[in-house]
Short mmCIF file of the C-alpha atoms (twelve columns), coordinates in Angstrom:
data_MODEL
# 
_entry.id   MODEL 
# 
loop_
_atom_site.group_PDB 
_atom_site.id 
_atom_site.type_symbol 
_atom_site.label_atom_id 
_atom_site.label_alt_id 
_atom_site.label_comp_id 
_atom_site.label_asym_id 
_atom_site.label_seq_id 
_atom_site.Cartn_x 
_atom_site.Cartn_y 
_atom_site.Cartn_z 
_atom_site.pdbx_PDB_model_num 
ATOM 1  C CA . MET A 1  0.208   -0.020  -0.256 1 
ATOM 2  C CA . GLU A 2  2.919   2.008   0.744  1 
ATOM 3  C CA . ALA A 3  3.667   2.237   -3.308 1 
ATOM 4  C CA . ALA A 4  0.317   3.828   -4.241 1 
ATOM 5  C CA . ARG A 5  1.024   6.640   -1.776 1 
ATOM 6  C CA . GLN A 6  4.203   7.762   -3.409 1 
ATOM 7  C CA . GLY A 7  4.209   10.990  -4.849 1 
ATOM 8  C CA . LEU A 8  0.599   11.930  -2.892 1 
ATOM 9  C CA . GLY A 9  0.413   15.314  -1.245 1 
ATOM 10 C CA . GLU A 10 -0.035  15.895  2.677  1 
ATOM 11 C CA . GLU A 11 -3.864  16.313  2.191  1 
ATOM 12 C CA . HIS A 12 -4.328  13.333  -0.289 1 
ATOM 13 C CA . LEU A 13 -2.578  11.133  2.213  1 
ATOM 14 C CA . ALA A 14 -4.714  12.853  5.132  1 
ATOM 15 C CA . GLU A 15 -7.639  11.572  3.043  1 
ATOM 16 C CA . SER A 16 -6.515  8.075   2.061  1 
ATOM 17 C CA . ALA A 17 -5.734  7.441   5.698  1 
ATOM 18 C CA . ARG A 18 -8.963  9.047   6.791  1 
ATOM 19 C CA . LEU A 19 -11.067 6.559   3.976  1 
ATOM 20 C CA . GLU A 20 -8.881  3.110   5.189  1 
ATOM 21 C CA . GLU A 21 -9.817  3.889   8.865  1 
ATOM 22 C CA . ALA A 22 -13.514 4.478   7.833  1 
ATOM 23 C CA . GLU A 23 -13.206 1.254   6.204  1 
ATOM 24 C CA . ARG A 24 -12.264 -0.629  9.038  1 
ATOM 25 C CA . GLN A 25 -14.718 0.869   10.761 1 
ATOM 26 C CA . ALA A 26 -17.417 -0.269  8.866  1 
ATOM 27 C CA . ALA A 27 -16.187 -3.695  8.382  1 
ATOM 28 C CA . HIS A 28 -15.686 -4.227  12.179 1 
ATOM 29 C CA . ALA A 29 -19.885 -2.736  12.603 1 
ATOM 30 C CA . VAL A 30 -20.715 -5.457  10.169 1 
ATOM 31 C CA . TRP A 31 -18.498 -8.037  11.317 1 
ATOM 32 C CA . ALA A 32 -19.554 -7.800  15.463 1 
ATOM 33 C CA . ASP A 33 -23.114 -6.797  14.754 1 
ATOM 34 C CA . GLY A 34 -25.476 -9.589  16.594 1 
ATOM 35 C CA . TYR A 35 -27.158 -10.970 13.256 1 
ATOM 36 C CA . TRP A 36 -24.103 -13.369 12.570 1 
ATOM 37 C CA . ALA A 37 -24.240 -14.471 16.257 1 
ATOM 38 C CA . GLU A 38 -27.988 -15.927 15.307 1 
ATOM 39 C CA . LEU A 39 -27.068 -17.519 12.462 1 
ATOM 40 C CA . SER A 40 -25.018 -21.081 11.731 1 
ATOM 41 C CA . GLY A 41 -23.512 -23.703 9.015  1 
ATOM 42 C CA . GLU A 42 -25.142 -22.982 5.516  1 
ATOM 43 C CA . ASP A 43 -27.117 -19.615 6.505  1 
ATOM 44 C CA . LEU A 44 -24.216 -18.243 8.155  1 
ATOM 45 C CA . VAL A 45 -22.692 -18.840 4.865  1 
ATOM 46 C CA . ALA A 46 -25.129 -18.295 2.834  1 
ATOM 47 C CA . ALA A 47 -25.842 -14.731 4.532  1 
ATOM 48 C CA . ARG A 48 -22.202 -13.677 4.348  1 
ATOM 49 C CA . SER A 49 -22.081 -14.835 0.639  1 
ATOM 50 C CA . ARG A 50 -25.224 -12.373 -0.336 1 
ATOM 51 C CA . LEU A 51 -23.539 -9.474  1.604  1 
ATOM 52 C CA . GLN A 52 -19.985 -10.431 -0.496 1 
ATOM 53 C CA . HIS A 53 -22.137 -9.930  -3.324 1 
ATOM 54 C CA . ILE A 54 -24.612 -7.438  -2.260 1 
ATOM 55 C CA . ASP A 55 -23.237 -4.417  -5.263 1 
ATOM 56 C CA . ASP A 56 -23.997 -7.436  -7.740 1 
ATOM 57 C CA . GLU A 57 -27.546 -7.152  -7.621 1 
ATOM 58 C CA . PRO A 58 -29.795 -5.182  -9.264 1 
ATOM 59 C CA . VAL A 59 -31.377 -1.857  -7.304 1 
ATOM 60 C CA . ALA A 60 -34.787 -3.140  -8.113 1 
ATOM 61 C CA . ALA A 61 -34.061 -6.268  -6.520 1 
ATOM 62 C CA . ALA A 62 -33.136 -5.185  -3.539 1 
ATOM 63 C CA . ALA A 63 -35.403 -3.050  -3.102 1 
ATOM 64 C CA . ALA A 64 -37.813 -5.895  -3.598 1 
# 
């Protein structure tokens, strides 16, 4: 990741760090949610798979 930051100004580095921290916090919020404790086995695998591919679904299907 460090090589990708070479040549960036201080403002861009700060924004990058802010976005990385926001991503970590969001990932933790999803991971730590009590919803996952209610699932087990195949249900857990299926739910995580759906979450992983949520951007693949058309918007109309998500609204239904």
